[in-house]
Amino acid sequence: MIIKGHFPIESFKELDTPFYYYDLDLLRDTLDAVGDAVRRDPEFKVHYAVKANANPTILRTIAHAGFGADCVSGPEIEVALKAGFKPEKIVYAGVGKTDKEINLGLDHDIFCFNVESVPELEVINDLAGAKGKTTRVAIRVNPDVGAHTHANITTGLAENKFGIALTDLDRVVDMARALPNVELIGLHFHIGSQILDMTDFTALCNRVNSIVEHLETRGVEIKDINVGGGLGIDYKHPNHHPIPDFALYFATYRRHLKLRPGQNLHFELGRAIVAQCGSLISRVVFVKEGTKKKFVILDAGMTDLIRPALYQAYHRIENISSDSEEIERYDVVGPVCESSDVFGKAVDLPLTRRGDFIALRSAGAYGEIMASHYNCRQLPGAAFSDTI
Ligand SMILES: *Cc1c(COP(=O)(O)O)cnc(C)c1O
């Protein structure tokens, strides 16, 4: 007996595939779980990392729950504001902020710019000065803490385009404090993504503690510490673990990060909030018998969900319309003219036929938002449990 997710198959029959299906009840339950885990810590501030999924309905649901937003571009700030996120709860990171993007943040008085280089700090100071404003900044520090995850999604190691090296921190802090139109409020970190080993976060806490202690001895007050995101999800078992262990995640920080009175601790969770509520739904175009293998060819491809092609990422594949007891082994592939357009090799599925619905699970994060027009393909649509 294969365990599958619950999907409104009858309604799917009316829709063009491929499309993302979002279970908004699960999203709301996930947001509640985050809320429960931080309720006793008013100094914990959770921002949703917009880059994981910027679908307007998803954004509105998260904004409605009272979360802040973590943006990495001007257009992300715009969609976040439009969805109802409050400017005073928006933080903005990114190594290549243009003048136009910085001005947008200044005009909306966002909470904080997470600054990644010296020239960026100078430009923010100049642009704020031109508007007669002073703006809050945090310095993004590269903490030199490795995360046990895929090399393409670690960001906290020494040789990296993100953040300021620890060895340069004192100099940059002094510079920030000397600039008239920026107020240095804190430090920002982000060590990577899909992290399930809490000792990675403990290592970050230890590093943050020693940096903050060092700055204190130099008379630098840090009001805001932002530890980024990165909490992973269970891609293998979305039906058993639909909601990540937020209690354990926040308890790790509560236990290991030494917050001073009056300090706030900011989090930027993306994947952990939205991944499990989304599935990419596709139809089987053909079942092709190769010489040694059978191929299930979907109408969804790497243009709809690029993670398997880009990161060799695993997504659980379910045939949600076959009740066959007979199990067959298939390579599940997309139609795009690239040999990396493969969703899974040697996948055991119930006997699969042309026209069956296939769900690619845990696709709510870094799925729809990374879709492209390659091969002149249309972008995937979106359907929601509330309205289907
Ligand atoms: C991508 C990113 C996040 C979110 O990462 P997740 O792994 O999705 O939680 C948070 N902060 C910054 C700065 C990021 O670039």
mmCIF file of C-alpha atoms and ligand atoms in Angstrom:
data_model
loop_
_atom_site.group_PDB
_atom_site.id
_atom_site.type_symbol
_atom_site.label_atom_id
_atom_site.label_comp_id
_atom_site.label_asym_id
_atom_site.label_seq_id
_atom_site.Cartn_x
_atom_site.Cartn_y
_atom_site.Cartn_z
ATOM 1 C CA MET A 1 0.000 0.000 0.000
ATOM 2 C CA ILE A 2 1.575 3.258 -1.151
ATOM 3 C CA ILE A 3 0.780 6.289 1.002
ATOM 4 C CA LYS A 4 -0.180 9.334 -1.051
ATOM 5 C CA GLY A 5 -1.147 12.905 -0.433
ATOM 6 C CA HIS A 6 -4.790 13.969 -0.603
ATOM 7 C CA PHE A 7 -5.679 15.771 -3.798
ATOM 8 C CA PRO A 8 -8.997 16.894 -5.331
ATOM 9 C CA ILE A 9 -8.497 14.819 -8.485
ATOM 10 C CA GLU A 10 -11.996 15.476 -9.851
ATOM 11 C CA SER A 11 -11.307 19.224 -9.884
ATOM 12 C CA PHE A 12 -7.881 18.662 -11.429
ATOM 13 C CA LYS A 13 -9.596 17.127 -14.484
ATOM 14 C CA GLU A 14 -10.930 20.580 -15.389
ATOM 15 C CA LEU A 15 -7.479 22.180 -15.357
ATOM 16 C CA ASP A 16 -4.631 22.476 -17.820
ATOM 17 C CA THR A 17 -1.475 20.819 -16.615
ATOM 18 C CA PRO A 18 1.152 21.390 -15.393
ATOM 19 C CA PHE A 19 0.185 23.570 -12.452
ATOM 20 C CA TYR A 20 1.194 24.110 -8.856
ATOM 21 C CA TYR A 21 -1.386 23.015 -6.338
ATOM 22 C CA TYR A 22 -1.148 24.714 -2.957
ATOM 23 C CA ASP A 23 -2.764 23.295 0.175
ATOM 24 C CA LEU A 24 -3.506 26.533 2.033
ATOM 25 C CA ASP A 25 -4.752 24.674 5.129
ATOM 26 C CA LEU A 26 -1.314 23.110 5.436
ATOM 27 C CA LEU A 27 0.312 26.520 4.893
ATOM 28 C CA ARG A 28 -1.837 28.040 7.655
ATOM 29 C CA ASP A 29 -1.098 25.085 9.978
ATOM 30 C CA THR A 30 2.613 25.568 9.265
ATOM 31 C CA LEU A 31 2.392 29.281 10.043
ATOM 32 C CA ASP A 32 0.519 28.433 13.270
ATOM 33 C CA ALA A 33 3.285 25.999 14.206
ATOM 34 C CA VAL A 34 5.893 28.743 13.731
ATOM 35 C CA GLY A 35 3.740 31.128 15.759
ATOM 36 C CA ASP A 36 3.364 28.576 18.579
ATOM 37 C CA ALA A 37 7.113 27.942 18.643
ATOM 38 C CA VAL A 38 8.004 31.634 19.122
ATOM 39 C CA ARG A 39 5.029 32.841 21.171
ATOM 40 C CA ARG A 40 6.974 32.914 24.429
ATOM 41 C CA ASP A 41 9.846 34.897 22.885
ATOM 42 C CA PRO A 42 8.616 38.374 21.949
ATOM 43 C CA GLU A 43 12.193 39.234 20.920
ATOM 44 C CA PHE A 44 12.086 36.553 18.171
ATOM 45 C CA LYS A 45 10.996 38.129 14.854
ATOM 46 C CA VAL A 46 10.218 35.839 11.936
ATOM 47 C CA HIS A 47 10.515 37.092 8.370
ATOM 48 C CA TYR A 48 9.407 35.009 5.427
ATOM 49 C CA ALA A 49 12.072 34.727 2.683
ATOM 50 C CA VAL A 50 10.066 35.872 -0.338
ATOM 51 C CA LYS A 51 12.457 34.308 -2.818
ATOM 52 C CA ALA A 52 11.197 30.813 -1.911
ATOM 53 C CA ASN A 53 7.739 31.535 -3.349
ATOM 54 C CA ALA A 54 6.274 34.881 -4.347
ATOM 55 C CA ASN A 55 2.875 33.682 -5.540
ATOM 56 C CA PRO A 56 0.494 36.507 -4.489
ATOM 57 C CA THR A 57 -1.947 34.169 -2.694
ATOM 58 C CA ILE A 58 0.872 32.526 -0.761
ATOM 59 C CA LEU A 59 2.347 35.933 0.141
ATOM 60 C CA ARG A 60 -1.010 37.298 1.296
ATOM 61 C CA THR A 61 -1.586 34.249 3.494
ATOM 62 C CA ILE A 62 1.810 34.683 5.158
ATOM 63 C CA ALA A 63 1.481 38.473 5.520
ATOM 64 C CA HIS A 64 -1.971 37.979 7.044
ATOM 65 C CA ALA A 65 -0.406 35.781 9.742
ATOM 66 C CA GLY A 66 1.690 38.794 10.807
ATOM 67 C CA PHE A 67 5.135 37.738 9.613
ATOM 68 C CA GLY A 68 7.761 40.098 8.248
ATOM 69 C CA ALA A 69 9.413 39.695 4.833
ATOM 70 C CA ASP A 70 12.996 39.039 3.835
ATOM 71 C CA CYS A 71 13.607 40.387 0.334
ATOM 72 C CA VAL A 72 16.588 40.031 -1.983
ATOM 73 C CA SER A 73 15.580 42.473 -4.752
ATOM 74 C CA GLY A 74 13.576 45.630 -5.345
ATOM 75 C CA PRO A 75 10.788 43.785 -7.149
ATOM 76 C CA GLU A 76 10.521 41.424 -4.159
ATOM 77 C CA ILE A 77 10.023 44.458 -1.915
ATOM 78 C CA GLU A 78 7.273 45.630 -4.264
ATOM 79 C CA VAL A 79 5.399 42.304 -4.295
ATOM 80 C CA ALA A 80 5.805 41.980 -0.528
ATOM 81 C CA LEU A 81 4.282 45.433 0.062
ATOM 82 C CA LYS A 82 1.485 44.672 -2.377
ATOM 83 C CA ALA A 83 0.697 41.438 -0.519
ATOM 84 C CA GLY A 84 0.342 43.350 2.749
ATOM 85 C CA PHE A 85 3.720 42.974 4.468
ATOM 86 C CA LYS A 86 4.455 46.035 6.593
ATOM 87 C CA PRO A 87 7.491 48.085 5.473
ATOM 88 C CA GLU A 88 8.737 48.221 9.060
ATOM 89 C CA LYS A 89 8.972 44.420 8.978
ATOM 90 C CA ILE A 90 10.923 44.182 5.701
ATOM 91 C CA VAL A 91 14.614 43.358 5.630
ATOM 92 C CA TYR A 92 16.591 43.554 2.415
ATOM 93 C CA ALA A 93 19.722 41.513 1.577
ATOM 94 C CA GLY A 94 21.617 40.978 -1.680
ATOM 95 C CA VAL A 95 25.139 41.554 -2.980
ATOM 96 C CA GLY A 96 24.159 43.702 -5.966
ATOM 97 C CA LYS A 97 21.525 46.211 -4.862
ATOM 98 C CA THR A 98 21.149 48.859 -7.567
ATOM 99 C CA ASP A 99 20.572 52.549 -6.794
ATOM 100 C CA LYS A 100 16.977 52.162 -7.918
ATOM 101 C CA GLU A 101 16.444 49.253 -5.527
ATOM 102 C CA ILE A 102 18.107 51.046 -2.622
ATOM 103 C CA ASN A 103 15.974 54.132 -3.273
ATOM 104 C CA LEU A 104 12.850 51.972 -3.255
ATOM 105 C CA GLY A 105 13.788 50.623 0.171
ATOM 106 C CA LEU A 106 14.547 54.145 1.414
ATOM 107 C CA ASP A 107 11.280 55.565 0.084
ATOM 108 C CA HIS A 108 9.313 52.898 1.946
ATOM 109 C CA ASP A 109 11.395 53.184 5.143
ATOM 110 C CA ILE A 110 11.969 49.450 5.292
ATOM 111 C CA PHE A 111 13.255 48.065 8.577
ATOM 112 C CA CYS A 112 16.818 47.295 7.550
ATOM 113 C CA PHE A 113 19.309 46.910 4.712
ATOM 114 C CA ASN A 114 21.523 43.877 5.186
ATOM 115 C CA VAL A 115 24.747 45.241 3.737
ATOM 116 C CA GLU A 116 27.132 42.902 1.964
ATOM 117 C CA SER A 117 30.097 45.125 0.987
ATOM 118 C CA VAL A 118 31.910 48.408 1.686
ATOM 119 C CA PRO A 119 30.885 50.110 -1.587
ATOM 120 C CA GLU A 120 27.259 49.176 -0.897
ATOM 121 C CA LEU A 121 27.468 50.772 2.549
ATOM 122 C CA GLU A 122 28.834 53.983 1.017
ATOM 123 C CA VAL A 123 26.151 54.103 -1.661
ATOM 124 C CA ILE A 124 23.328 53.507 0.847
ATOM 125 C CA ASN A 125 24.756 56.338 2.981
ATOM 126 C CA ASP A 126 24.925 58.686 -0.030
ATOM 127 C CA LEU A 127 21.444 57.858 -1.313
ATOM 128 C CA ALA A 128 19.921 58.182 2.163
ATOM 129 C CA GLY A 129 21.718 61.508 2.596
ATOM 130 C CA ALA A 130 20.317 62.776 -0.712
ATOM 131 C CA LYS A 131 16.844 62.132 0.680
ATOM 132 C CA GLY A 132 17.681 63.725 4.012
ATOM 133 C CA LYS A 133 17.195 60.369 5.740
ATOM 134 C CA THR A 134 19.080 58.092 8.057
ATOM 135 C CA THR A 135 18.501 54.400 7.426
ATOM 136 C CA ARG A 136 19.066 51.304 9.478
ATOM 137 C CA VAL A 137 21.686 48.825 8.307
ATOM 138 C CA ALA A 138 22.983 45.480 9.499
ATOM 139 C CA ILE A 139 26.281 44.090 8.315
ATOM 140 C CA ARG A 140 26.029 40.689 6.735
ATOM 141 C CA VAL A 141 28.881 38.686 8.136
ATOM 142 C CA ASN A 142 30.281 35.594 6.542
ATOM 143 C CA PRO A 143 30.645 33.533 9.725
ATOM 144 C CA ASP A 144 32.813 30.832 8.168
ATOM 145 C CA VAL A 145 30.449 28.158 9.428
ATOM 146 C CA GLY A 146 29.777 25.300 7.010
ATOM 147 C CA ALA A 147 26.381 23.729 6.615
ATOM 148 C CA HIS A 148 25.996 20.032 5.835
ATOM 149 C CA THR A 149 23.997 20.526 2.680
ATOM 150 C CA HIS A 150 24.469 20.772 -1.078
ATOM 151 C CA ALA A 151 27.496 22.855 -2.161
ATOM 152 C CA ASN A 152 25.337 25.119 -4.347
ATOM 153 C CA ILE A 153 23.222 26.153 -1.384
ATOM 154 C CA THR A 154 25.830 26.796 1.308
ATOM 155 C CA THR A 155 26.586 30.463 1.746
ATOM 156 C CA GLY A 156 28.446 30.756 5.056
ATOM 157 C CA LEU A 157 31.941 29.537 4.154
ATOM 158 C CA ALA A 158 35.032 31.713 3.770
ATOM 159 C CA GLU A 159 35.314 31.821 -0.020
ATOM 160 C CA ASN A 160 31.957 33.214 -1.053
ATOM 161 C CA LYS A 161 30.410 36.277 -2.652
ATOM 162 C CA PHE A 162 28.082 36.867 0.311
ATOM 163 C CA GLY A 163 28.776 39.118 3.270
ATOM 164 C CA ILE A 164 31.823 40.635 4.927
ATOM 165 C CA ALA A 165 34.724 38.419 6.010
ATOM 166 C CA LEU A 166 35.272 38.157 9.762
ATOM 167 C CA THR A 167 38.754 39.601 9.336
ATOM 168 C CA ASP A 168 37.270 42.801 7.832
ATOM 169 C CA LEU A 169 34.439 43.185 10.300
ATOM 170 C CA ASP A 170 35.998 45.698 12.721
ATOM 171 C CA ARG A 171 37.012 48.004 9.880
ATOM 172 C CA VAL A 172 33.542 47.891 8.285
ATOM 173 C CA VAL A 173 31.796 48.396 11.635
ATOM 174 C CA ASP A 174 33.937 51.477 12.301
ATOM 175 C CA MET A 175 33.173 52.770 8.828
ATOM 176 C CA ALA A 176 29.431 52.287 9.286
ATOM 177 C CA ARG A 177 29.517 54.067 12.615
ATOM 178 C CA ALA A 178 31.316 57.025 11.078
ATOM 179 C CA LEU A 179 28.797 57.478 8.238
ATOM 180 C CA PRO A 180 26.144 60.123 8.997
ATOM 181 C CA ASN A 181 23.165 58.653 7.128
ATOM 182 C CA VAL A 182 23.242 55.046 8.262
ATOM 183 C CA GLU A 183 22.519 53.669 11.707
ATOM 184 C CA LEU A 184 24.269 50.374 12.367
ATOM 185 C CA ILE A 185 21.719 48.296 14.271
ATOM 186 C CA GLY A 186 23.075 44.825 13.979
ATOM 187 C CA LEU A 187 24.533 41.839 12.247
ATOM 188 C CA HIS A 188 23.113 39.473 9.665
ATOM 189 C CA PHE A 189 24.056 35.867 8.909
ATOM 190 C CA HIS A 190 22.771 33.130 6.620
ATOM 191 C CA ILE A 191 24.736 29.885 6.381
ATOM 192 C CA GLY A 192 22.812 27.930 3.759
ATOM 193 C CA SER A 193 19.646 26.049 3.025
ATOM 194 C CA GLN A 194 17.949 22.675 3.625
ATOM 195 C CA ILE A 195 19.793 22.281 6.931
ATOM 196 C CA LEU A 196 18.458 19.450 9.105
ATOM 197 C CA ASP A 197 21.405 19.020 11.452
ATOM 198 C CA MET A 198 20.776 21.376 14.377
ATOM 199 C CA THR A 199 24.483 21.341 15.246
ATOM 200 C CA ASP A 200 25.025 23.582 12.188
ATOM 201 C CA PHE A 201 22.788 26.191 13.809
ATOM 202 C CA THR A 202 24.498 25.629 17.167
ATOM 203 C CA ALA A 203 27.840 26.335 15.474
ATOM 204 C CA LEU A 204 26.393 29.557 14.085
ATOM 205 C CA CYS A 205 25.117 30.551 17.565
ATOM 206 C CA ASN A 206 28.567 30.014 19.067
ATOM 207 C CA ARG A 207 30.141 32.107 16.350
ATOM 208 C CA VAL A 208 27.556 34.890 16.759
ATOM 209 C CA ASN A 209 28.112 34.918 20.537
ATOM 210 C CA SER A 210 31.831 35.416 20.144
ATOM 211 C CA ILE A 211 31.418 38.133 17.490
ATOM 212 C CA VAL A 212 28.912 40.045 19.634
ATOM 213 C CA GLU A 213 31.172 39.730 22.707
ATOM 214 C CA HIS A 214 34.120 40.991 20.691
ATOM 215 C CA LEU A 215 32.160 43.994 19.413
ATOM 216 C CA GLU A 216 30.947 44.775 22.934
ATOM 217 C CA THR A 217 34.542 45.034 24.138
ATOM 218 C CA ARG A 218 34.991 47.639 21.408
ATOM 219 C CA GLY A 219 31.954 49.573 22.640
ATOM 220 C CA VAL A 220 29.714 48.579 19.714
ATOM 221 C CA GLU A 221 26.109 47.949 20.672
ATOM 222 C CA ILE A 222 24.265 45.333 18.644
ATOM 223 C CA LYS A 223 20.484 45.686 18.890
ATOM 224 C CA ASP A 224 19.447 43.264 16.188
ATOM 225 C CA ILE A 225 20.848 39.881 15.323
ATOM 226 C CA ASN A 226 19.542 38.215 12.194
ATOM 227 C CA VAL A 227 20.464 34.556 11.799
ATOM 228 C CA GLY A 228 18.906 34.072 8.362
ATOM 229 C CA GLY A 229 16.995 30.951 7.391
ATOM 230 C CA GLY A 230 17.967 27.534 6.172
ATOM 231 C CA LEU A 231 15.798 25.115 8.153
ATOM 232 C CA GLY A 232 15.217 22.050 5.966
ATOM 233 C CA ILE A 233 12.190 19.877 5.327
ATOM 234 C CA ASP A 234 11.586 16.151 4.866
ATOM 235 C CA TYR A 235 11.524 15.688 1.083
ATOM 236 C CA LYS A 236 11.422 11.889 1.461
ATOM 237 C CA HIS A 237 8.329 11.747 3.660
ATOM 238 C CA PRO A 238 6.037 14.717 3.024
ATOM 239 C CA ASN A 239 2.979 12.694 4.116
ATOM 240 C CA HIS A 240 4.546 11.797 7.474
ATOM 241 C CA HIS A 241 6.303 15.102 8.184
ATOM 242 C CA PRO A 242 4.268 17.851 6.538
ATOM 243 C CA ILE A 243 5.387 20.430 9.132
ATOM 244 C CA PRO A 244 9.060 20.899 10.099
ATOM 245 C CA ASP A 245 10.143 20.692 13.724
ATOM 246 C CA PHE A 246 10.007 24.417 14.429
ATOM 247 C CA ALA A 247 9.985 23.829 18.200
ATOM 248 C CA LEU A 248 13.401 22.134 17.982
ATOM 249 C CA TYR A 249 14.758 24.789 15.607
ATOM 250 C CA PHE A 250 13.813 27.760 17.791
ATOM 251 C CA ALA A 251 14.787 25.910 20.977
ATOM 252 C CA THR A 252 18.288 25.511 19.500
ATOM 253 C CA TYR A 253 18.597 29.288 19.217
ATOM 254 C CA ARG A 254 16.925 29.904 22.585
ATOM 255 C CA ARG A 255 19.444 27.613 24.200
ATOM 256 C CA HIS A 256 22.657 28.521 22.397
ATOM 257 C CA LEU A 257 22.387 32.162 21.372
ATOM 258 C CA LYS A 258 23.082 34.508 24.266
ATOM 259 C CA LEU A 259 20.672 37.361 23.736
ATOM 260 C CA ARG A 260 21.297 40.504 25.766
ATOM 261 C CA PRO A 261 18.322 42.349 27.300
ATOM 262 C CA GLY A 262 16.693 44.474 24.623
ATOM 263 C CA GLN A 263 18.246 42.558 21.735
ATOM 264 C CA ASN A 264 16.002 41.149 19.032
ATOM 265 C CA LEU A 265 16.663 37.931 17.163
ATOM 266 C CA HIS A 266 15.452 37.823 13.567
ATOM 267 C CA PHE A 267 14.879 34.724 11.451
ATOM 268 C CA GLU A 268 14.368 34.450 7.698
ATOM 269 C CA LEU A 269 12.638 31.177 6.929
ATOM 270 C CA GLY A 270 11.724 30.352 3.357
ATOM 271 C CA ARG A 271 11.674 26.693 2.453
ATOM 272 C CA ALA A 272 10.494 25.481 5.860
ATOM 273 C CA ILE A 273 7.344 27.598 5.569
ATOM 274 C CA VAL A 274 6.224 26.931 1.999
ATOM 275 C CA ALA A 275 7.845 23.770 0.631
ATOM 276 C CA GLN A 276 5.398 21.140 1.857
ATOM 277 C CA CYS A 277 2.194 22.966 0.960
ATOM 278 C CA GLY A 278 2.975 22.892 -2.783
ATOM 279 C CA SER A 279 2.939 20.078 -5.338
ATOM 280 C CA LEU A 280 3.560 20.283 -9.057
ATOM 281 C CA ILE A 281 0.701 18.467 -10.773
ATOM 282 C CA SER A 282 1.240 17.081 -14.258
ATOM 283 C CA ARG A 283 -0.273 14.590 -16.662
ATOM 284 C CA VAL A 284 1.519 11.652 -18.207
ATOM 285 C CA VAL A 285 1.939 12.351 -21.925
ATOM 286 C CA PHE A 286 3.432 8.983 -22.873
ATOM 287 C CA VAL A 287 4.688 5.815 -21.276
ATOM 288 C CA LYS A 288 7.648 4.785 -23.397
ATOM 289 C CA GLU A 289 9.144 1.306 -23.326
ATOM 290 C CA GLY A 290 12.907 1.597 -23.793
ATOM 291 C CA THR A 291 15.204 -1.372 -24.232
ATOM 292 C CA LYS A 292 15.976 -1.784 -20.531
ATOM 293 C CA LYS A 293 13.829 0.870 -18.921
ATOM 294 C CA LYS A 294 10.344 2.266 -19.007
ATOM 295 C CA PHE A 295 9.967 6.028 -19.159
ATOM 296 C CA VAL A 296 7.062 8.061 -17.846
ATOM 297 C CA ILE A 297 7.114 11.279 -19.868
ATOM 298 C CA LEU A 298 5.310 14.149 -18.154
ATOM 299 C CA ASP A 299 3.932 17.415 -19.471
ATOM 300 C CA ALA A 300 5.902 19.083 -16.633
ATOM 301 C CA GLY A 301 9.613 19.588 -17.054
ATOM 302 C CA MET A 302 12.650 21.369 -15.668
ATOM 303 C CA THR A 303 11.148 24.676 -16.794
ATOM 304 C CA ASP A 304 8.377 24.152 -14.207
ATOM 305 C CA LEU A 305 10.525 22.704 -11.428
ATOM 306 C CA ILE A 306 14.264 23.064 -11.901
ATOM 307 C CA ARG A 307 15.546 21.753 -8.576
ATOM 308 C CA PRO A 308 16.211 18.158 -9.715
ATOM 309 C CA ALA A 309 18.136 19.370 -12.797
ATOM 310 C CA LEU A 310 19.975 22.127 -10.922
ATOM 311 C CA TYR A 311 20.764 20.522 -7.554
ATOM 312 C CA GLN A 312 20.054 16.827 -8.167
ATOM 313 C CA ALA A 313 17.272 17.475 -5.667
ATOM 314 C CA TYR A 314 14.859 14.712 -4.730
ATOM 315 C CA HIS A 315 11.104 15.237 -4.972
ATOM 316 C CA ARG A 316 8.742 12.431 -4.035
ATOM 317 C CA ILE A 317 6.790 11.353 -7.097
ATOM 318 C CA GLU A 318 3.251 10.005 -6.688
ATOM 319 C CA ASN A 319 0.815 8.695 -9.259
ATOM 320 C CA ILE A 320 -2.315 10.175 -7.715
ATOM 321 C CA SER A 321 -4.790 8.721 -10.200
ATOM 322 C CA SER A 322 -3.753 5.057 -10.392
ATOM 323 C CA ASP A 323 -5.077 2.597 -7.828
ATOM 324 C CA SER A 324 -3.280 -0.313 -9.432
ATOM 325 C CA GLU A 325 -1.730 -2.844 -7.034
ATOM 326 C CA GLU A 326 0.856 -3.620 -9.674
ATOM 327 C CA ILE A 327 4.137 -1.770 -9.145
ATOM 328 C CA GLU A 328 6.415 -0.881 -12.043
ATOM 329 C CA ARG A 329 9.804 0.852 -12.108
ATOM 330 C CA TYR A 330 10.070 3.956 -14.281
ATOM 331 C CA ASP A 331 12.371 6.841 -15.067
ATOM 332 C CA VAL A 332 10.153 9.909 -14.728
ATOM 333 C CA VAL A 333 11.201 12.632 -17.145
ATOM 334 C CA GLY A 334 10.058 15.933 -18.614
ATOM 335 C CA PRO A 335 9.652 16.951 -22.258
ATOM 336 C CA VAL A 336 12.425 19.577 -22.380
ATOM 337 C CA CYS A 337 15.350 19.048 -24.748
ATOM 338 C CA GLU A 338 18.001 18.598 -22.044
ATOM 339 C CA SER A 339 19.208 15.274 -20.689
ATOM 340 C CA SER A 340 19.092 16.736 -17.172
ATOM 341 C CA ASP A 341 15.304 17.092 -17.501
ATOM 342 C CA VAL A 342 14.733 14.087 -15.242
ATOM 343 C CA PHE A 343 12.577 14.116 -12.095
ATOM 344 C CA GLY A 344 13.493 10.659 -10.869
ATOM 345 C CA LYS A 345 15.292 7.513 -11.944
ATOM 346 C CA ALA A 346 14.055 3.984 -11.146
ATOM 347 C CA VAL A 347 10.942 5.254 -9.376
ATOM 348 C CA ASP A 348 8.456 2.618 -8.208
ATOM 349 C CA LEU A 349 4.936 3.655 -9.144
ATOM 350 C CA PRO A 350 1.647 1.859 -9.545
ATOM 351 C CA LEU A 351 1.089 0.816 -13.143
ATOM 352 C CA THR A 352 1.050 4.145 -14.965
ATOM 353 C CA ARG A 353 -0.827 5.088 -18.102
ATOM 354 C CA ARG A 354 -1.093 8.016 -20.483
ATOM 355 C CA GLY A 355 -3.294 10.712 -18.928
ATOM 356 C CA ASP A 356 -2.591 9.774 -15.271
ATOM 357 C CA PHE A 357 -1.964 12.613 -12.819
ATOM 358 C CA ILE A 358 1.512 12.694 -11.301
ATOM 359 C CA ALA A 359 2.273 14.847 -8.252
ATOM 360 C CA LEU A 360 5.800 16.068 -7.585
ATOM 361 C CA ARG A 361 5.652 16.691 -3.877
ATOM 362 C CA SER A 362 7.292 19.276 -1.578
ATOM 363 C CA ALA A 363 7.556 21.708 -4.470
ATOM 364 C CA GLY A 364 6.207 24.832 -2.753
ATOM 365 C CA ALA A 365 9.677 26.341 -2.266
ATOM 366 C CA TYR A 366 11.982 27.287 -5.142
ATOM 367 C CA GLY A 367 9.490 25.739 -7.573
ATOM 368 C CA GLU A 368 7.012 28.077 -9.241
ATOM 369 C CA ILE A 369 9.249 31.097 -8.675
ATOM 370 C CA MET A 370 12.143 29.522 -10.619
ATOM 371 C CA ALA A 371 10.015 28.539 -13.622
ATOM 372 C CA SER A 372 11.270 29.660 -17.029
ATOM 373 C CA HIS A 373 10.147 29.937 -20.640
ATOM 374 C CA TYR A 374 12.961 27.739 -22.002
ATOM 375 C CA ASN A 375 11.800 25.842 -25.110
ATOM 376 C CA CYS A 376 9.136 28.590 -25.373
ATOM 377 C CA ARG A 377 7.139 26.733 -22.769
ATOM 378 C CA GLN A 378 4.329 28.434 -20.879
ATOM 379 C CA LEU A 379 4.813 29.117 -17.201
ATOM 380 C CA PRO A 380 2.931 26.684 -14.943
ATOM 381 C CA GLY A 381 -0.393 27.805 -13.480
ATOM 382 C CA ALA A 382 -1.436 27.748 -9.818
ATOM 383 C CA ALA A 383 -4.501 26.325 -8.035
ATOM 384 C CA PHE A 384 -5.419 26.596 -4.379
ATOM 385 C CA SER A 385 -7.228 24.272 -1.991
ATOM 386 C CA ASP A 386 -9.472 27.164 -0.843
ATOM 387 C CA THR A 387 -10.890 27.899 -4.280
ATOM 388 C CA ILE A 388 -10.667 24.707 -6.318
HETATM 389 C C1 LIG B 1 17.532 32.264 0.637
HETATM 390 C C2 LIG B 1 17.684 33.064 1.866
HETATM 391 C C3 LIG B 1 16.907 32.772 2.984
HETATM 392 C C4 LIG B 1 15.918 31.636 3.040
HETATM 393 O O1 LIG B 1 16.533 30.399 2.991
HETATM 394 P P1 LIG B 1 15.671 29.068 3.255
HETATM 395 O O2 LIG B 1 16.685 27.997 3.168
HETATM 396 O O3 LIG B 1 14.646 28.982 2.187
HETATM 397 O O4 LIG B 1 15.077 29.172 4.612
HETATM 398 C C5 LIG B 1 17.064 33.574 4.094
HETATM 399 N N1 LIG B 1 17.935 34.618 4.103
HETATM 400 C C6 LIG B 1 18.695 34.920 3.034
HETATM 401 C C7 LIG B 1 19.607 36.066 3.111
HETATM 402 C C8 LIG B 1 18.596 34.166 1.887
HETATM 403 O O5 LIG B 1 19.357 34.472 0.840
#
